[in-house]
Coordinates of C-alpha atoms and ligand atoms in Angstrom, one line a residue:
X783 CA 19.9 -5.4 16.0
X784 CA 20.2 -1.5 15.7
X785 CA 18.9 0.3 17.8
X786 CA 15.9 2.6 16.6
X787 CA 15.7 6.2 17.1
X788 CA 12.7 7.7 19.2
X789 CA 10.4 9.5 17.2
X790 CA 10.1 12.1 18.7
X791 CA 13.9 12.6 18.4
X792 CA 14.0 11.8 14.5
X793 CA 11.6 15.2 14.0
X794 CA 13.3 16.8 16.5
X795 CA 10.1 17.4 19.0
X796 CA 9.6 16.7 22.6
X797 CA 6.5 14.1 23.2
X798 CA 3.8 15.7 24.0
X799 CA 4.2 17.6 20.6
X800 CA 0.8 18.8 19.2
X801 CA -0.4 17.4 15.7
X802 CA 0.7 21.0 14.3
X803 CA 4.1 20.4 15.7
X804 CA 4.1 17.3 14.1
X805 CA 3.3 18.1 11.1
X806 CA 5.7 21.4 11.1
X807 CA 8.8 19.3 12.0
X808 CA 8.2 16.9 9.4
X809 CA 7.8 19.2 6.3
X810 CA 10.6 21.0 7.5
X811 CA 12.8 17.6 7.8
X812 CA 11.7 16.0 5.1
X813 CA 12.4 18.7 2.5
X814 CA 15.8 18.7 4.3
X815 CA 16.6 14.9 3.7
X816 CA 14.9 15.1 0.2
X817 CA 16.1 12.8 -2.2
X818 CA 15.9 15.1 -5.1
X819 CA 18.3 17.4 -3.0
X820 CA 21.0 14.3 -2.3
X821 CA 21.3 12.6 -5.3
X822 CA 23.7 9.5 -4.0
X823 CA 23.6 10.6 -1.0
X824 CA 22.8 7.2 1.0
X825 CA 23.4 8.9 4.8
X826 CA 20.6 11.7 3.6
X827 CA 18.2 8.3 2.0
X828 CA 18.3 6.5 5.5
X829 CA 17.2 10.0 7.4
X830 CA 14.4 10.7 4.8
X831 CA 12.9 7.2 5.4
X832 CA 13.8 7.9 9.1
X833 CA 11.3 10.5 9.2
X834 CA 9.2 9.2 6.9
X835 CA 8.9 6.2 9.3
X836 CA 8.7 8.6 12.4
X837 CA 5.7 10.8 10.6
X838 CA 3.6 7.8 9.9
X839 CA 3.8 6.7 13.4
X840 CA 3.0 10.1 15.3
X841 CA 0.4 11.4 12.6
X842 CA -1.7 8.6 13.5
X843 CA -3.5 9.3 16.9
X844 CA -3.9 5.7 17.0
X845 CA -0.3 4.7 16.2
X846 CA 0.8 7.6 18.1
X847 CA -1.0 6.2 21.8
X848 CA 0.8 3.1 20.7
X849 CA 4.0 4.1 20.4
X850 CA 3.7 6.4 23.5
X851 CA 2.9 3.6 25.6
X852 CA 4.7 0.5 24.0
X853 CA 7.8 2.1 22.3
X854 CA 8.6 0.8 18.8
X855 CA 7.6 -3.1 19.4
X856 CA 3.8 -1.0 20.0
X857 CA 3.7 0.0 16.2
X858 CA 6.6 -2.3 14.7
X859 CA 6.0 -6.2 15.0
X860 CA 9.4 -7.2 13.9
X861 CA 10.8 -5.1 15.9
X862 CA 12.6 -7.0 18.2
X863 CA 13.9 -4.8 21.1
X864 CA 12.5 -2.6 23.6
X865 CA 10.2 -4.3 26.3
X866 CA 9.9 -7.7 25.1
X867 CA 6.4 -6.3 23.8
X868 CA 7.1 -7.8 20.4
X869 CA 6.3 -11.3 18.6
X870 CA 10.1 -12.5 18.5
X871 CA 11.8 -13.4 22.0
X872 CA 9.6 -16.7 22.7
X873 CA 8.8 -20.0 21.3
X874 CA 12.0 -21.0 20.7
X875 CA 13.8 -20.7 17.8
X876 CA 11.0 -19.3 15.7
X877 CA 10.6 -15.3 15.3
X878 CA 14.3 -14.5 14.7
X879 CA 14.7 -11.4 12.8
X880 CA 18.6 -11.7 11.5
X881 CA 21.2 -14.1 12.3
X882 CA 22.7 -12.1 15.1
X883 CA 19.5 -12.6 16.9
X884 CA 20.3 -16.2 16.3
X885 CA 23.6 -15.9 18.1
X886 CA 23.1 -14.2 20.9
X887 CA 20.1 -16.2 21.4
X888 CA 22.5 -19.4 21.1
X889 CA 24.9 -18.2 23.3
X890 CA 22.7 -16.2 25.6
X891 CA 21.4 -19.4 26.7
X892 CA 25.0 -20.4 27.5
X893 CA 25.9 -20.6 31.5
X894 CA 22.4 -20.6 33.0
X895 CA 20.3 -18.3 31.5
X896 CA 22.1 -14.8 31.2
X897 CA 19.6 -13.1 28.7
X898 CA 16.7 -15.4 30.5
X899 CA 13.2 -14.5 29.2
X900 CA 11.9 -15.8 32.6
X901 CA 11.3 -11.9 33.6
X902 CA 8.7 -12.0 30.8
X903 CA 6.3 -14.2 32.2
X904 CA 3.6 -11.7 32.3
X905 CA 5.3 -9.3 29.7
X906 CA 2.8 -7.7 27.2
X907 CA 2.6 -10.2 24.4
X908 CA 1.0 -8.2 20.5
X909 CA -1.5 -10.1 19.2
X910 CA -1.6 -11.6 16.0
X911 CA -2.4 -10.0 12.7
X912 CA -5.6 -10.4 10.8
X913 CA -6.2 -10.3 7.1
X914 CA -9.0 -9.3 5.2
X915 CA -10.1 -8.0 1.9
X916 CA -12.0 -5.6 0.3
X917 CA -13.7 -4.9 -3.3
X918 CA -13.7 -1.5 -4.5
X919 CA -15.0 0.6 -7.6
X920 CA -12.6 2.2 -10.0
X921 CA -13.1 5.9 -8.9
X922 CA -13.2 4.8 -5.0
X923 CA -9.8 3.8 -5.5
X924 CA -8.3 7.0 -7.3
X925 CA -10.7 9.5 -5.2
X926 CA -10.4 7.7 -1.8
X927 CA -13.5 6.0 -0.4
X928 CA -14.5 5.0 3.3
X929 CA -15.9 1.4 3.8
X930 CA -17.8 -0.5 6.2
X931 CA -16.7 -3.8 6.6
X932 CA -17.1 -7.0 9.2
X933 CA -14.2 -8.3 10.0
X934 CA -13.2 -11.8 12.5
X935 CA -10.7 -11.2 14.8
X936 CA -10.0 -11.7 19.0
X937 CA -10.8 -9.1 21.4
X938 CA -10.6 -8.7 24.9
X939 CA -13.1 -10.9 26.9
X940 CA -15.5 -8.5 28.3
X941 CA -16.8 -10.6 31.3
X942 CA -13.7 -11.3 32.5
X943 CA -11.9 -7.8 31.2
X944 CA -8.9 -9.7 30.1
X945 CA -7.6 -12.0 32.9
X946 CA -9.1 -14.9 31.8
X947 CA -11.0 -15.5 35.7
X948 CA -14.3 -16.1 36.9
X949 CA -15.1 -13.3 39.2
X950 CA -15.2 -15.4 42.4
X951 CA -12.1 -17.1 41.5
X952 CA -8.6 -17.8 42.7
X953 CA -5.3 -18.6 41.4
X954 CA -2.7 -20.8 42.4
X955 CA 1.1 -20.9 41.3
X956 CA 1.8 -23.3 38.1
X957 CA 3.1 -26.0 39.3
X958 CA 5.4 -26.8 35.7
X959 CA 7.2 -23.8 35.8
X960 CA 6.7 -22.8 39.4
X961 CA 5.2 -19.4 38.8
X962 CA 8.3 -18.4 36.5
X963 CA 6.4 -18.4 33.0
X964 CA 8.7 -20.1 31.3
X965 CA 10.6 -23.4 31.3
X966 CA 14.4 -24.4 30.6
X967 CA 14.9 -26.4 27.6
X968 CA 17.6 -28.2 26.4
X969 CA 18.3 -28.1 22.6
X970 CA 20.6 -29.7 20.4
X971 CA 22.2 -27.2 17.8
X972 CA 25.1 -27.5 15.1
X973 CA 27.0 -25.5 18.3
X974 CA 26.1 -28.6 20.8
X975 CA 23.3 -28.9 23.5
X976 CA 22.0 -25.4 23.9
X977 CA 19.4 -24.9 26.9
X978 CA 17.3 -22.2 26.6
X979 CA 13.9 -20.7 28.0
X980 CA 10.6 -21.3 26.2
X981 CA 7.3 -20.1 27.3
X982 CA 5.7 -22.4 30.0
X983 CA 2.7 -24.3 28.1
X984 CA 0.5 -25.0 31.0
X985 CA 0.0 -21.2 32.0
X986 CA 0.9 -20.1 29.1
X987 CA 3.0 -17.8 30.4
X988 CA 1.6 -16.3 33.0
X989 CA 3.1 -18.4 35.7
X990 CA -0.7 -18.3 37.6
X991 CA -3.1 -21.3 37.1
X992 CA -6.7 -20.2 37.4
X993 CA -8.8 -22.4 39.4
X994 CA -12.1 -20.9 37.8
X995 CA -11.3 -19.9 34.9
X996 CA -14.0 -17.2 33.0
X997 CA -16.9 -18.9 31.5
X998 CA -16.7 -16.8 28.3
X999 CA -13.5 -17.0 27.0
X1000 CA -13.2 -20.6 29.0
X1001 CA -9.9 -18.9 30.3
X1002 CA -7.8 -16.9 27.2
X1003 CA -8.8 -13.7 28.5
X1004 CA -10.0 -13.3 24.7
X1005 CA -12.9 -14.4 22.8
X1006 CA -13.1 -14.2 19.1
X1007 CA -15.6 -11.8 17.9
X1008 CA -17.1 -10.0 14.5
X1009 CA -16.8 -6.3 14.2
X1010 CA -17.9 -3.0 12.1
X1011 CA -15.2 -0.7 11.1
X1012 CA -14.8 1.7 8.6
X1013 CA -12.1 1.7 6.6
X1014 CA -10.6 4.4 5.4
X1015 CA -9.2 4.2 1.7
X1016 CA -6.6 6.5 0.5
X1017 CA -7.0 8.2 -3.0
X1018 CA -4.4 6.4 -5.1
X1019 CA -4.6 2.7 -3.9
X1020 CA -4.6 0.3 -6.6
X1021 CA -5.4 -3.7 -7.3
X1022 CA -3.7 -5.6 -5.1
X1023 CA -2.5 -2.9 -2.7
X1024 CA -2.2 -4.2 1.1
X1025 CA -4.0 -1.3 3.4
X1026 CA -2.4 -2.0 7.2
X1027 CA -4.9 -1.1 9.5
X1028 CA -2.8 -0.8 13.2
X1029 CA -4.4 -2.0 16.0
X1030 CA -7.8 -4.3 14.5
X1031 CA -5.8 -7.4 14.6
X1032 CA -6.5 -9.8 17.3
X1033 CA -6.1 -8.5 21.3
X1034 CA -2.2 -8.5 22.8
X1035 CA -1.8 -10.7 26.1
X1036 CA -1.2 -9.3 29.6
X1037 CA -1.9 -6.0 28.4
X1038 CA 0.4 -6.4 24.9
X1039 CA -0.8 -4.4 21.9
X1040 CA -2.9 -5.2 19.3
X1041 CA -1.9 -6.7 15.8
X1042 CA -3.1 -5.1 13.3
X1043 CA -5.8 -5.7 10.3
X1044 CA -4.2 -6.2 6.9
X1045 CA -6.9 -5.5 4.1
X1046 CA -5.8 -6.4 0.6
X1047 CA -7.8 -4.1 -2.3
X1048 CA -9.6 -5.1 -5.3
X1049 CA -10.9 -2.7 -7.5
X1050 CA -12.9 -3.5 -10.2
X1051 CA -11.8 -2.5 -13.9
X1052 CA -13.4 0.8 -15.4
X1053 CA -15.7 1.0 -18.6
X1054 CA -13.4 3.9 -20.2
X1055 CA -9.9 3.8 -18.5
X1056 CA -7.3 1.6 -17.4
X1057 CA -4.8 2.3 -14.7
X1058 CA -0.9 1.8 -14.8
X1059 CA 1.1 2.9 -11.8
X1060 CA -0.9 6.4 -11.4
X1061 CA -1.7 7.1 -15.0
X1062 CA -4.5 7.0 -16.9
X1063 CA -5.4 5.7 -20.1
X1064 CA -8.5 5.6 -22.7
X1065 CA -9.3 5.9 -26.1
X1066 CA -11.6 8.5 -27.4
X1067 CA -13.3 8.0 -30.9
X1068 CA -13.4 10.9 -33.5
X1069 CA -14.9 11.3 -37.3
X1070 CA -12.8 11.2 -40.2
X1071 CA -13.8 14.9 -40.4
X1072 CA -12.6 16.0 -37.3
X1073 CA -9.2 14.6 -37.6
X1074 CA -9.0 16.3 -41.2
X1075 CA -10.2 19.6 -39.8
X1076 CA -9.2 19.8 -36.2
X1077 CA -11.5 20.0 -33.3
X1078 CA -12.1 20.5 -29.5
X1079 CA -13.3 17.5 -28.5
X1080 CA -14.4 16.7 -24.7
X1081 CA -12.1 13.7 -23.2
X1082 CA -13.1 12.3 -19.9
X1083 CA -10.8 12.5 -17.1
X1084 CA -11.3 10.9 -13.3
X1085 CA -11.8 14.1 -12.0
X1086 CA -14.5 15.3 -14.7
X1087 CA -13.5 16.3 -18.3
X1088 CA -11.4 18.6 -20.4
X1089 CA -11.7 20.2 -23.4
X1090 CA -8.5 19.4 -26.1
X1091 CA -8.0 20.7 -29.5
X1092 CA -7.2 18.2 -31.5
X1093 CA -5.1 19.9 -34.3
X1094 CA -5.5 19.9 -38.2
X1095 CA -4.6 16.2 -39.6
X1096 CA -4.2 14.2 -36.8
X1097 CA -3.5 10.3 -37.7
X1098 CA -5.9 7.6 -36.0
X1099 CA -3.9 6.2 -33.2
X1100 CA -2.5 9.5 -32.0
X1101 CA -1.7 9.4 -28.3
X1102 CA -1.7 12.8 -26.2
X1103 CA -0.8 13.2 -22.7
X1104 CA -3.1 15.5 -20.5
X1105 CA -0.4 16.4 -17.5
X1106 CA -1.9 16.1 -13.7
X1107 CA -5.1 14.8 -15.0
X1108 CA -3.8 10.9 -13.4
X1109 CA -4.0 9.2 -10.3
X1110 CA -2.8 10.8 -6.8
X1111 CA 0.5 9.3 -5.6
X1112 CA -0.5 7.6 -2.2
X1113 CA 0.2 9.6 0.5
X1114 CA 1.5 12.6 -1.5
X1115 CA 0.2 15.9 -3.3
X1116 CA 1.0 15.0 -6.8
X1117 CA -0.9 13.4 -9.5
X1118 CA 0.3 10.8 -12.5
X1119 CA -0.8 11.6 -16.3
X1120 CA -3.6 11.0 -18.8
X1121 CA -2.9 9.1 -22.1
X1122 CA -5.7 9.7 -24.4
X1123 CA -5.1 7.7 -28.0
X1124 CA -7.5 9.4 -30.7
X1125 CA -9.2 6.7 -32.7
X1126 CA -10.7 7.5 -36.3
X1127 CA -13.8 5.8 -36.6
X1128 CA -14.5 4.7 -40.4
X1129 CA -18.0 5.4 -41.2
X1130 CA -20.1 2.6 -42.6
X1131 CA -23.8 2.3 -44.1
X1132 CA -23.5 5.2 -45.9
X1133 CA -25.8 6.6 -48.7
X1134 CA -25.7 6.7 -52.2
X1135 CA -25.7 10.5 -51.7
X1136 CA -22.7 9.9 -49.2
X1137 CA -21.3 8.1 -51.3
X1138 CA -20.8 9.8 -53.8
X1139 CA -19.5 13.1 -52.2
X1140 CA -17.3 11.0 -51.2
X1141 CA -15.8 9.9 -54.0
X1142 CA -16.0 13.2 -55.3
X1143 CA -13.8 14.6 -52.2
X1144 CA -11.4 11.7 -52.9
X1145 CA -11.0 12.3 -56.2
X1146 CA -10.1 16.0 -55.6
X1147 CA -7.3 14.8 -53.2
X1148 CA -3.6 15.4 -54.7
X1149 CA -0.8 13.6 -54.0
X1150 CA 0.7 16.2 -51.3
X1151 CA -1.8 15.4 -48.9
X1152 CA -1.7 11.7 -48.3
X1153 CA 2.6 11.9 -47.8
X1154 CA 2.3 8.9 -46.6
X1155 CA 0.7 7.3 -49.4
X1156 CA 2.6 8.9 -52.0
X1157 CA 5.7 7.7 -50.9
X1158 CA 4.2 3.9 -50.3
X1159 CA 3.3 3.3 -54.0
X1160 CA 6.7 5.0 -54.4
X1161 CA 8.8 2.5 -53.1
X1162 CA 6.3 -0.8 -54.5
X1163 CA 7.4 1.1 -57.8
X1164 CA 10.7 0.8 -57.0
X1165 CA 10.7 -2.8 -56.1
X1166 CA 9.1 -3.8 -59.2
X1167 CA 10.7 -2.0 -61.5
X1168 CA 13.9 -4.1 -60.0
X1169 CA 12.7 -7.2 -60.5
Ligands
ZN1926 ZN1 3.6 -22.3 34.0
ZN1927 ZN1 -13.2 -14.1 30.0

């Protein structure tokens, strides 16, 4: 596996940078790796998503402690490297990222346990992810909306803080793996009979047995538990969108990390637009008159409303775009379109008095202002005149 830059490095800042300096280094790197600036350029790509990746992490006080403490397996569960922090590395053959994990992992195991995981007996372990979901209304989801929400997940025991012990309690070396953590198995493989190191079942890793184990958390050092949080929605999400919330997932092991909360979105469809991508659509209804004539018209927009002329014979089914007046990009300053398609409503249940201006108006029409109409009865001339 590559190995992953430091964050820190990728903006160019020393660690205890300050959320200005953060924020600095990235707009100044990220208009440097723009795509729009390196068209084909794939070395320029990788760096934008580089910082990209880098800002995510260190703008988020909570990814940020992460990171600081667990390195990239605190903030990245597939990543594989670092401490041993992250989910790959036990149980097996499970977890493997790409097949030169799968390798080394074959051949690691190879001549007694070179690359043995036995030093990560009590190594930080992240905890699971947990998912959840959310319905939200039309204009929460374009304007951004915070939400309270209950979610399940495991947390740290609190009677026992963590270890899983009864206060007057001792422990006593495992007995299967003698304290180690983890046992030697043998495996066979299309390469032959592999042995390599799983993590020891009866202590689950910790290579202690606890002879009075916590009454709480009947030993797991975690007990599952409801919560409040408040999520915080970002203008821009739409149906179906996956919010990762870092850190709400279930409790890490031995001091691991947390996994993190993953809250799919629903939003509820609108009475007067529908959403594709970030822009806007709806119809607006106008009189017969008003598409003869022209008018300013009012058109509702998610932010409030604007006024539009509409010009001087405009056909029913006439689509305009208002520019900016669309959905925010997620987690950027610009904004998709408005399509607004004008609709001619034809009035019914007229009067005889109607009526009869009516007629009156449509008999004064001459053929140069229906084009479209004129040439029509044109061409069914044509065709039977031909036959
Ligand atoms: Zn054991
Ligand atoms: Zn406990």
């Amino acid at each position: 596996m590559a190995e992953k830059r430091d964050y820190y490095e990728v903006l160019g800042l020393q660690k205890g940078a300050s959320e200005d300096e953060i924020k600095k280094a990235f707009k100044t790197m990220a208009r440097k790796y723009h795509p729009d600036l390196h068209p084909d350029d794939k070395e320029a790509a990788e760096k934008f998503k580089e910082v990209n990746e880098a800002y995510e992490v260190l703008s988020d006080s909570q990814k940020r402690a992460r990171y600081d403490q667990f390195g990239h397996a605190g903030v990245d569960p597939n990543y594989g490297g670092g401490a041993g922090a992250g989910a790959g590395g036990f149980g097996g053959f499970g977890g493997f990222s790409d097949v030169s994990d799968i390798f080394e992992s074959f051949f690691g195991g190879f001549g007694g346990g070179s690359r043995s995981t036995a030093s990560s007996a009590n190594a930080p372990r992240r905890g699971g992810d947990v998912n959840s979901n959310v319905t939200i209304d039309f204009m929460e989801a374009c304007k951004g909306v915070k939400k309270k929400m209950r979610i399940t997940h495991m947390v740290k025991c609190d009677q026992c803080n963590g270890t899983g012990a009864d206060a007057n309690t001792t422990t006593s070396t495992c007995t299967e793996c003698h304290g180690r953590g983890s046992v030697q198995v043998n495996q066979r493989t299309p390469f032959g009979t592999v042995s390599s190191t799983r993590v020891c079942s009866r202590c689950g890793g910790k290579g202690k047995i606890v002879t009075n184990p916590c009454s709480k958390c009947r030993g797991s050092g975690r007990c599952r538990t409801t919560s409040d949080i408040e999520l915080k929605i970002p203008a821009g999400i739409d149906n179906g969108q996956v919010l990762r919330v870092g850190g709400q997932g279930d409790a890490g092991l031995n001091g691991g990390p947390s996994g993190d909360l993953n809250v799919s979105v629903n939003v509820r469809p609108h009475d007067l637009f529908t959403r594709r991508g970030v822009d806007i659509y709806c119809e607006i209804p106008i009189t017969y008159a008003q598409a003869v004539l022209g008018d300013k018209v009012t058109v509702p927009t998610i932010k409030g409303k604007v006024e539009y002329d509409i010009p001087e014979g405009t056909q029913s089914g006439t689509k305009f775009r208002l520019r900016g007046e669309g959905v925010k990009y997620l987690g950027r300053e610009s904004y998709g379109d408005q399509y607004v398609t004008v609709v001619v409503e034809v009035p019914r249940k007229l009067t005889r008095q109607q009526k009869e201006l009516l007629q009156k108006f449509d008999d004064s029409l001459e053929e140069k202002n229906q084009a479209k109409r004129q040439s029509f009865f044109e061409k069914l001339k044509r065709r039977f005149e031909q036959q």
